[in-house]
Amino acid sequence: MKSLFFFTLILLVVNTKSYCQDANKQYFISTYIGTIQYYGDLNEQESNLDIRHYFEMKDPLFGLCIGKKLSPYFNTQLTLEGGNFKAFKNSINLSTTTSFYQITQRIEMDLFNLTHRGIPFEKQRFNNYLYVGVGVNGFKSYANELDNNTSLRRANDTKFVLSYGVVFKFKLNSNTALKLDFGHNKVYSDIFDATIDGNNYDLGKVKDKKISSYRTALDMWAGLRVGVVFNLGKK
């Protein structure tokens, strides 16, 4: 978690310095809530009774962003977000509870401006973006037996994350917009769910044993977010 803190601090300093040196450009801040869909070792379909529910509100997500319009076609954005989720797999009698914080630096491409060149900013009502970003994810995960909720093991780590997705914005006025954001996040670890390769694994046989190694499989999570964007500075 220390590396997550220092990575966050560095990005905040860089973004704040950029803002102070170039305050005549358009900046924006955004806040949002959402929900998580987890993809990993413990969400495989096993029967008609084991139905995966996508983006349930019991798996909450929240976040804050600060960004800058680099050109009519590109934005940069620093995103801080956190959430938690639960998952299970009946065939191995296993469940997991995971909480995390993530910081990501994104580059967004404005598809509307690319395809509708020449429309003044004040007349634009709708914009859609594709984005890609890199960052770090700090997480704590606990694996338990399903039938008696006995704690088996835990994972606590900070890993590199690759983020990509799409954003839709609808402008309410010159200073405010609504947004819908859907994106995938590939966490470069197979212990995001405190489970390795979809089974108990030897390390998981020991209660409260911290997992310190992982194989090549990577866990992922997707976020569906709804938020408000506030534009700052000159247009």
C-alpha atoms as a printed R data frame, in Angstrom:
    type eleno elety resid chain resno       x       y       z
1   ATOM     1    CA   MET     A     1   0.000   0.000   0.000
2   ATOM     2    CA   LYS     A     2   3.003   2.336   0.483
3   ATOM     3    CA   SER     A     3   3.776   2.203  -3.242
4   ATOM     4    CA   LEU     A     4   0.147   3.150  -3.968
5   ATOM     5    CA   PHE     A     5   0.477   6.175  -1.669
6   ATOM     6    CA   PHE     A     6   3.695   7.411  -3.284
7   ATOM     7    CA   PHE     A     7   2.368   6.820  -6.804
8   ATOM     8    CA   THR     A     8  -0.741   8.855  -5.916
9   ATOM     9    CA   LEU     A     9   1.365  11.642  -4.429
10  ATOM    10    CA   ILE     A    10   3.566  11.888  -7.529
11  ATOM    11    CA   LEU     A    11   0.599  12.073  -9.892
12  ATOM    12    CA   LEU     A    12  -1.150  14.681  -7.747
13  ATOM    13    CA   VAL     A    13   1.979  16.872  -7.718
14  ATOM    14    CA   VAL     A    14   2.396  16.575 -11.493
15  ATOM    15    CA   ASN     A    15  -1.253  17.352 -12.190
16  ATOM    16    CA   THR     A    16  -1.363  20.261  -9.705
17  ATOM    17    CA   LYS     A    17   1.826  21.785 -11.137
18  ATOM    18    CA   SER     A    18   0.416  21.485 -14.649
19  ATOM    19    CA   TYR     A    19  -2.786  23.194 -13.564
20  ATOM    20    CA   CYS     A    20  -0.974  26.108 -11.945
21  ATOM    21    CA   GLN     A    21   1.284  26.655 -14.960
22  ATOM    22    CA   ASP     A    22  -1.517  26.409 -17.534
23  ATOM    23    CA   ALA     A    23  -4.672  27.666 -15.825
24  ATOM    24    CA   ASN     A    24  -5.980  29.311 -19.001
25  ATOM    25    CA   LYS     A    25  -6.922  25.918 -20.474
26  ATOM    26    CA   GLN     A    26 -10.106  24.070 -19.671
27  ATOM    27    CA   TYR     A    27  -9.994  21.761 -16.667
28  ATOM    28    CA   PHE     A    28 -12.702  19.599 -15.206
29  ATOM    29    CA   ILE     A    29 -13.448  17.641 -12.067
30  ATOM    30    CA   SER     A    30 -15.863  14.750 -11.759
31  ATOM    31    CA   THR     A    31 -17.364  12.608  -9.033
32  ATOM    32    CA   TYR     A    32 -19.268   9.387  -9.526
33  ATOM    33    CA   ILE     A    33 -20.774   6.262  -8.021
34  ATOM    34    CA   GLY     A    34 -21.136   2.890  -9.633
35  ATOM    35    CA   THR     A    35 -20.981  -0.856  -9.317
36  ATOM    36    CA   ILE     A    36 -18.430  -3.605  -9.974
37  ATOM    37    CA   GLN     A    37 -18.401  -6.780 -12.043
38  ATOM    38    CA   TYR     A    38 -15.567  -9.093 -11.037
39  ATOM    39    CA   TYR     A    39 -13.866 -11.552 -13.442
40  ATOM    40    CA   GLY     A    40 -11.588 -14.116 -11.865
41  ATOM    41    CA   ASP     A    41 -11.280 -17.556 -10.344
42  ATOM    42    CA   LEU     A    42 -14.559 -17.542  -8.418
43  ATOM    43    CA   ASN     A    43 -17.263 -16.490 -10.873
44  ATOM    44    CA   GLU     A    44 -17.469 -19.361 -13.360
45  ATOM    45    CA   GLN     A    45 -20.896 -20.667 -14.371
46  ATOM    46    CA   GLU     A    46 -21.516 -24.135 -12.980
47  ATOM    47    CA   SER     A    47 -25.273 -24.790 -13.294
48  ATOM    48    CA   ASN     A    48 -28.566 -23.128 -14.119
49  ATOM    49    CA   LEU     A    49 -28.949 -22.350 -10.421
50  ATOM    50    CA   ASP     A    50 -25.589 -20.604 -10.192
51  ATOM    51    CA   ILE     A    51 -26.492 -17.438 -12.111
52  ATOM    52    CA   ARG     A    52 -23.987 -14.594 -12.384
53  ATOM    53    CA   HIS     A    53 -25.624 -11.229 -11.666
54  ATOM    54    CA   TYR     A    54 -23.914  -8.436 -13.527
55  ATOM    55    CA   PHE     A    55 -23.228  -5.088 -11.844
56  ATOM    56    CA   GLU     A    56 -25.215  -5.582  -8.649
57  ATOM    57    CA   MET     A    57 -25.423  -2.599  -6.295
58  ATOM    58    CA   LYS     A    58 -24.163  -4.795  -3.459
59  ATOM    59    CA   ASP     A    59 -20.722  -4.365  -5.082
60  ATOM    60    CA   PRO     A    60 -20.300  -0.549  -4.807
61  ATOM    61    CA   LEU     A    61 -17.769   1.712  -6.502
62  ATOM    62    CA   PHE     A    62 -17.008   5.398  -5.920
63  ATOM    63    CA   GLY     A    63 -14.513   7.830  -7.362
64  ATOM    64    CA   LEU     A    64 -13.156  11.310  -8.032
65  ATOM    65    CA   CYS     A    65 -11.413  12.621 -11.160
66  ATOM    66    CA   ILE     A    66  -9.479  15.719 -12.192
67  ATOM    67    CA   GLY     A    67  -8.709  16.267 -15.849
68  ATOM    68    CA   LYS     A    68  -7.516  18.687 -18.519
69  ATOM    69    CA   LYS     A    69  -8.517  19.189 -22.122
70  ATOM    70    CA   LEU     A    70  -5.271  18.886 -24.092
71  ATOM    71    CA   SER     A    71  -6.784  19.593 -27.506
72  ATOM    72    CA   PRO     A    72 -10.158  19.354 -29.256
73  ATOM    73    CA   TYR     A    73  -9.538  15.621 -29.584
74  ATOM    74    CA   PHE     A    74  -7.725  14.501 -26.427
75  ATOM    75    CA   ASN     A    75  -8.107  14.816 -22.640
76  ATOM    76    CA   THR     A    76  -5.942  13.600 -19.800
77  ATOM    77    CA   GLN     A    77  -7.486  12.540 -16.504
78  ATOM    78    CA   LEU     A    78  -6.312  11.416 -13.062
79  ATOM    79    CA   THR     A    79  -8.814   9.019 -11.471
80  ATOM    80    CA   LEU     A    80  -8.979   7.972  -7.808
81  ATOM    81    CA   GLU     A    81 -11.516   5.279  -6.983
82  ATOM    82    CA   GLY     A    82 -12.331   2.538  -4.514
83  ATOM    83    CA   GLY     A    83 -14.770  -0.289  -4.097
84  ATOM    84    CA   ASN     A    84 -15.437  -3.779  -2.797
85  ATOM    85    CA   PHE     A    85 -17.039  -6.968  -4.047
86  ATOM    86    CA   LYS     A    86 -17.928 -10.514  -3.048
87  ATOM    87    CA   ALA     A    87 -17.810 -13.658  -5.187
88  ATOM    88    CA   PHE     A    88 -18.089 -17.425  -4.735
89  ATOM    89    CA   LYS     A    89 -17.734 -20.785  -6.475
90  ATOM    90    CA   ASN     A    90 -19.796 -23.734  -5.260
91  ATOM    91    CA   SER     A    91 -17.681 -26.542  -6.729
92  ATOM    92    CA   ILE     A    92 -14.706 -25.712  -4.491
93  ATOM    93    CA   ASN     A    93 -16.759 -24.429  -1.530
94  ATOM    94    CA   LEU     A    94 -15.039 -21.056  -1.655
95  ATOM    95    CA   SER     A    95 -15.946 -17.366  -1.431
96  ATOM    96    CA   THR     A    96 -13.927 -14.166  -1.450
97  ATOM    97    CA   THR     A    97 -14.362 -10.623  -0.157
98  ATOM    98    CA   THR     A    98 -12.137  -7.953  -1.710
99  ATOM    99    CA   SER     A    99 -11.754  -4.217  -1.099
100 ATOM   100    CA   PHE     A   100  -9.450  -1.969  -3.110
101 ATOM   101    CA   TYR     A   101  -8.309   1.538  -3.977
102 ATOM   102    CA   GLN     A   102  -7.042   2.383  -7.436
103 ATOM   103    CA   ILE     A   103  -5.335   5.368  -9.055
104 ATOM   104    CA   THR     A   104  -5.156   5.632 -12.837
105 ATOM   105    CA   GLN     A   105  -3.808   8.179 -15.303
106 ATOM   106    CA   ARG     A   106  -5.961   8.130 -18.448
107 ATOM   107    CA   ILE     A   107  -5.773   9.488 -21.966
108 ATOM   108    CA   GLU     A   108  -9.208  10.054 -23.532
109 ATOM   109    CA   MET     A   109  -9.946  10.445 -27.256
110 ATOM   110    CA   ASP     A   110 -13.017  12.553 -28.134
111 ATOM   111    CA   LEU     A   111 -14.751  10.580 -30.887
112 ATOM   112    CA   PHE     A   112 -17.462  13.215 -31.364
113 ATOM   113    CA   ASN     A   113 -14.978  15.964 -32.217
114 ATOM   114    CA   LEU     A   114 -13.075  13.629 -34.519
115 ATOM   115    CA   THR     A   115 -16.227  12.924 -36.538
116 ATOM   116    CA   HIS     A   116 -17.961  16.336 -36.187
117 ATOM   117    CA   ARG     A   117 -15.155  18.814 -36.734
118 ATOM   118    CA   GLY     A   118 -15.968  22.495 -36.694
119 ATOM   119    CA   ILE     A   119 -18.888  22.403 -34.238
120 ATOM   120    CA   PRO     A   120 -18.269  25.122 -31.580
121 ATOM   121    CA   PHE     A   121 -17.895  23.962 -27.978
122 ATOM   122    CA   GLU     A   122 -20.969  25.901 -26.832
123 ATOM   123    CA   LYS     A   123 -23.137  23.987 -29.327
124 ATOM   124    CA   GLN     A   124 -21.915  20.533 -28.355
125 ATOM   125    CA   ARG     A   125 -24.423  18.611 -26.238
126 ATOM   126    CA   PHE     A   126 -23.114  15.067 -26.493
127 ATOM   127    CA   ASN     A   127 -19.583  13.666 -26.505
128 ATOM   128    CA   ASN     A   128 -18.299  10.114 -26.448
129 ATOM   129    CA   TYR     A   129 -14.759   9.066 -25.604
130 ATOM   130    CA   LEU     A   130 -12.493   6.045 -25.753
131 ATOM   131    CA   TYR     A   131  -9.825   5.867 -23.068
132 ATOM   132    CA   VAL     A   132  -6.812   3.869 -21.958
133 ATOM   133    CA   GLY     A   133  -4.903   4.290 -18.714
134 ATOM   134    CA   VAL     A   134  -2.262   2.825 -16.442
135 ATOM   135    CA   GLY     A   135  -1.975   2.891 -12.669
136 ATOM   136    CA   VAL     A   136  -1.805   0.853  -9.495
137 ATOM   137    CA   ASN     A   137  -4.370  -1.071  -7.470
138 ATOM   138    CA   GLY     A   138  -3.956  -1.663  -3.738
139 ATOM   139    CA   PHE     A   139  -6.197  -4.457  -2.459
140 ATOM   140    CA   LYS     A   140  -7.049  -6.623   0.530
141 ATOM   141    CA   SER     A   141  -8.753  -9.976  -0.107
142 ATOM   142    CA   TYR     A   142 -10.051 -12.716   2.177
143 ATOM   143    CA   ALA     A   143 -10.991 -16.247   1.118
144 ATOM   144    CA   ASN     A   144 -13.491 -18.271   3.175
145 ATOM   145    CA   GLU     A   145 -15.191 -21.650   3.057
146 ATOM   146    CA   LEU     A   146 -18.772 -21.238   1.841
147 ATOM   147    CA   ASP     A   147 -20.495 -23.753   4.121
148 ATOM   148    CA   ASN     A   148 -19.160 -22.493   7.476
149 ATOM   149    CA   ASN     A   149 -17.497 -19.145   6.579
150 ATOM   150    CA   THR     A   150 -14.155 -20.365   7.947
151 ATOM   151    CA   SER     A   151 -11.277 -18.067   7.036
152 ATOM   152    CA   LEU     A   152  -8.708 -19.791   4.829
153 ATOM   153    CA   ARG     A   153  -6.247 -17.122   3.695
154 ATOM   154    CA   ARG     A   154  -5.728 -13.472   2.901
155 ATOM   155    CA   ALA     A   155  -3.953 -11.396   0.261
156 ATOM   156    CA   ASN     A   156  -2.728  -7.822   0.683
157 ATOM   157    CA   ASP     A   157  -0.782  -6.276  -2.180
158 ATOM   158    CA   THR     A   158  -0.361  -3.406  -4.661
159 ATOM   159    CA   LYS     A   159  -0.142  -4.223  -8.370
160 ATOM   160    CA   PHE     A   160   0.034  -2.557 -11.763
161 ATOM   161    CA   VAL     A   161  -3.318  -2.138 -13.546
162 ATOM   162    CA   LEU     A   162  -4.274  -1.502 -17.182
163 ATOM   163    CA   SER     A   163  -7.577   0.308 -17.690
164 ATOM   164    CA   TYR     A   164  -9.600   0.874 -20.875
165 ATOM   165    CA   GLY     A   165 -13.177   1.745 -21.723
166 ATOM   166    CA   VAL     A   166 -15.701   4.227 -23.072
167 ATOM   167    CA   VAL     A   167 -17.342   7.384 -21.650
168 ATOM   168    CA   PHE     A   168 -20.527   9.166 -22.718
169 ATOM   169    CA   LYS     A   169 -21.110  12.780 -21.641
170 ATOM   170    CA   PHE     A   170 -24.269  14.858 -21.975
171 ATOM   171    CA   LYS     A   171 -23.807  18.583 -21.390
172 ATOM   172    CA   LEU     A   172 -26.445  20.274 -19.208
173 ATOM   173    CA   ASN     A   173 -24.885  23.738 -19.597
174 ATOM   174    CA   SER     A   174 -21.461  25.266 -20.264
175 ATOM   175    CA   ASN     A   175 -20.187  24.237 -16.821
176 ATOM   176    CA   THR     A   176 -21.930  20.952 -16.008
177 ATOM   177    CA   ALA     A   177 -22.391  17.582 -17.687
178 ATOM   178    CA   LEU     A   178 -23.643  14.099 -16.832
179 ATOM   179    CA   LYS     A   179 -21.502  11.092 -17.693
180 ATOM   180    CA   LEU     A   180 -21.791   7.327 -18.077
181 ATOM   181    CA   ASP     A   181 -18.493   5.434 -17.877
182 ATOM   182    CA   PHE     A   182 -17.915   1.752 -18.595
183 ATOM   183    CA   GLY     A   183 -14.438   0.270 -18.374
184 ATOM   184    CA   HIS     A   184 -12.359  -2.858 -17.774
185 ATOM   185    CA   ASN     A   185  -9.398  -3.022 -15.405
186 ATOM   186    CA   LYS     A   186  -6.798  -5.761 -15.744
187 ATOM   187    CA   VAL     A   187  -4.979  -6.221 -12.420
188 ATOM   188    CA   TYR     A   188  -1.571  -7.784 -12.968
189 ATOM   189    CA   SER     A   189  -2.025 -10.406 -10.270
190 ATOM   190    CA   ASP     A   190  -3.893 -13.664  -9.739
191 ATOM   191    CA   ILE     A   191  -4.415 -13.030  -6.023
192 ATOM   192    CA   PHE     A   192  -6.860 -10.136  -6.391
193 ATOM   193    CA   ASP     A   193  -9.494 -12.605  -5.121
194 ATOM   194    CA   ALA     A   194  -7.126 -14.410  -2.693
195 ATOM   195    CA   THR     A   195  -7.412 -17.474  -4.942
196 ATOM   196    CA   ILE     A   196  -4.889 -18.930  -7.380
197 ATOM   197    CA   ASP     A   197  -5.961 -20.729 -10.566
198 ATOM   198    CA   GLY     A   198  -9.501 -21.282  -9.299
199 ATOM   199    CA   ASN     A   199  -8.681 -23.726  -6.507
200 ATOM   200    CA   ASN     A   200  -7.458 -23.855  -2.933
201 ATOM   201    CA   TYR     A   201  -3.811 -24.302  -3.923
202 ATOM   202    CA   ASP     A   202  -1.276 -25.499  -1.351
203 ATOM   203    CA   LEU     A   203  -0.801 -22.082   0.240
204 ATOM   204    CA   GLY     A   204  -4.535 -21.859   0.840
205 ATOM   205    CA   LYS     A   205  -4.541 -24.912   3.101
206 ATOM   206    CA   VAL     A   206  -3.056 -22.914   5.945
207 ATOM   207    CA   LYS     A   207  -5.427 -20.590   7.812
208 ATOM   208    CA   ASP     A   208  -4.653 -16.892   7.454
209 ATOM   209    CA   LYS     A   209  -1.601 -17.684   5.370
210 ATOM   210    CA   LYS     A   210  -0.644 -14.644   3.315
211 ATOM   211    CA   ILE     A   211  -0.242 -15.499  -0.356
212 ATOM   212    CA   SER     A   212   3.087 -14.182  -1.584
213 ATOM   213    CA   SER     A   213   3.278 -15.644  -5.099
214 ATOM   214    CA   TYR     A   214   1.013 -16.001  -8.111
215 ATOM   215    CA   ARG     A   215   0.940 -17.588 -11.538
216 ATOM   216    CA   THR     A   216   0.408 -16.000 -14.937
217 ATOM   217    CA   ALA     A   217  -3.416 -15.773 -14.840
218 ATOM   218    CA   LEU     A   218  -4.712 -12.247 -14.261
219 ATOM   219    CA   ASP     A   219  -7.867 -11.132 -12.459
220 ATOM   220    CA   MET     A   220 -10.043  -8.322 -13.787
221 ATOM   221    CA   TRP     A   221 -12.868  -6.062 -12.732
222 ATOM   222    CA   ALA     A   222 -15.244  -3.920 -14.748
223 ATOM   223    CA   GLY     A   223 -16.866  -0.710 -13.537
224 ATOM   224    CA   LEU     A   224 -20.176   0.848 -14.533
225 ATOM   225    CA   ARG     A   225 -20.168   4.462 -13.319
226 ATOM   226    CA   VAL     A   226 -22.632   7.374 -13.330
227 ATOM   227    CA   GLY     A   227 -21.393  10.835 -12.398
228 ATOM   228    CA   VAL     A   228 -21.364  14.606 -12.764
229 ATOM   229    CA   VAL     A   229 -18.650  16.639 -14.511
230 ATOM   230    CA   PHE     A   230 -17.887  20.271 -13.605
231 ATOM   231    CA   ASN     A   231 -15.885  22.326 -16.131
232 ATOM   232    CA   LEU     A   232 -13.350  24.863 -14.786
233 ATOM   233    CA   GLY     A   233 -11.340  27.636 -16.389
234 ATOM   234    CA   LYS     A   234 -11.634  29.132 -19.818
235 ATOM   235    CA   LYS     A   235 -13.250  27.322 -22.760
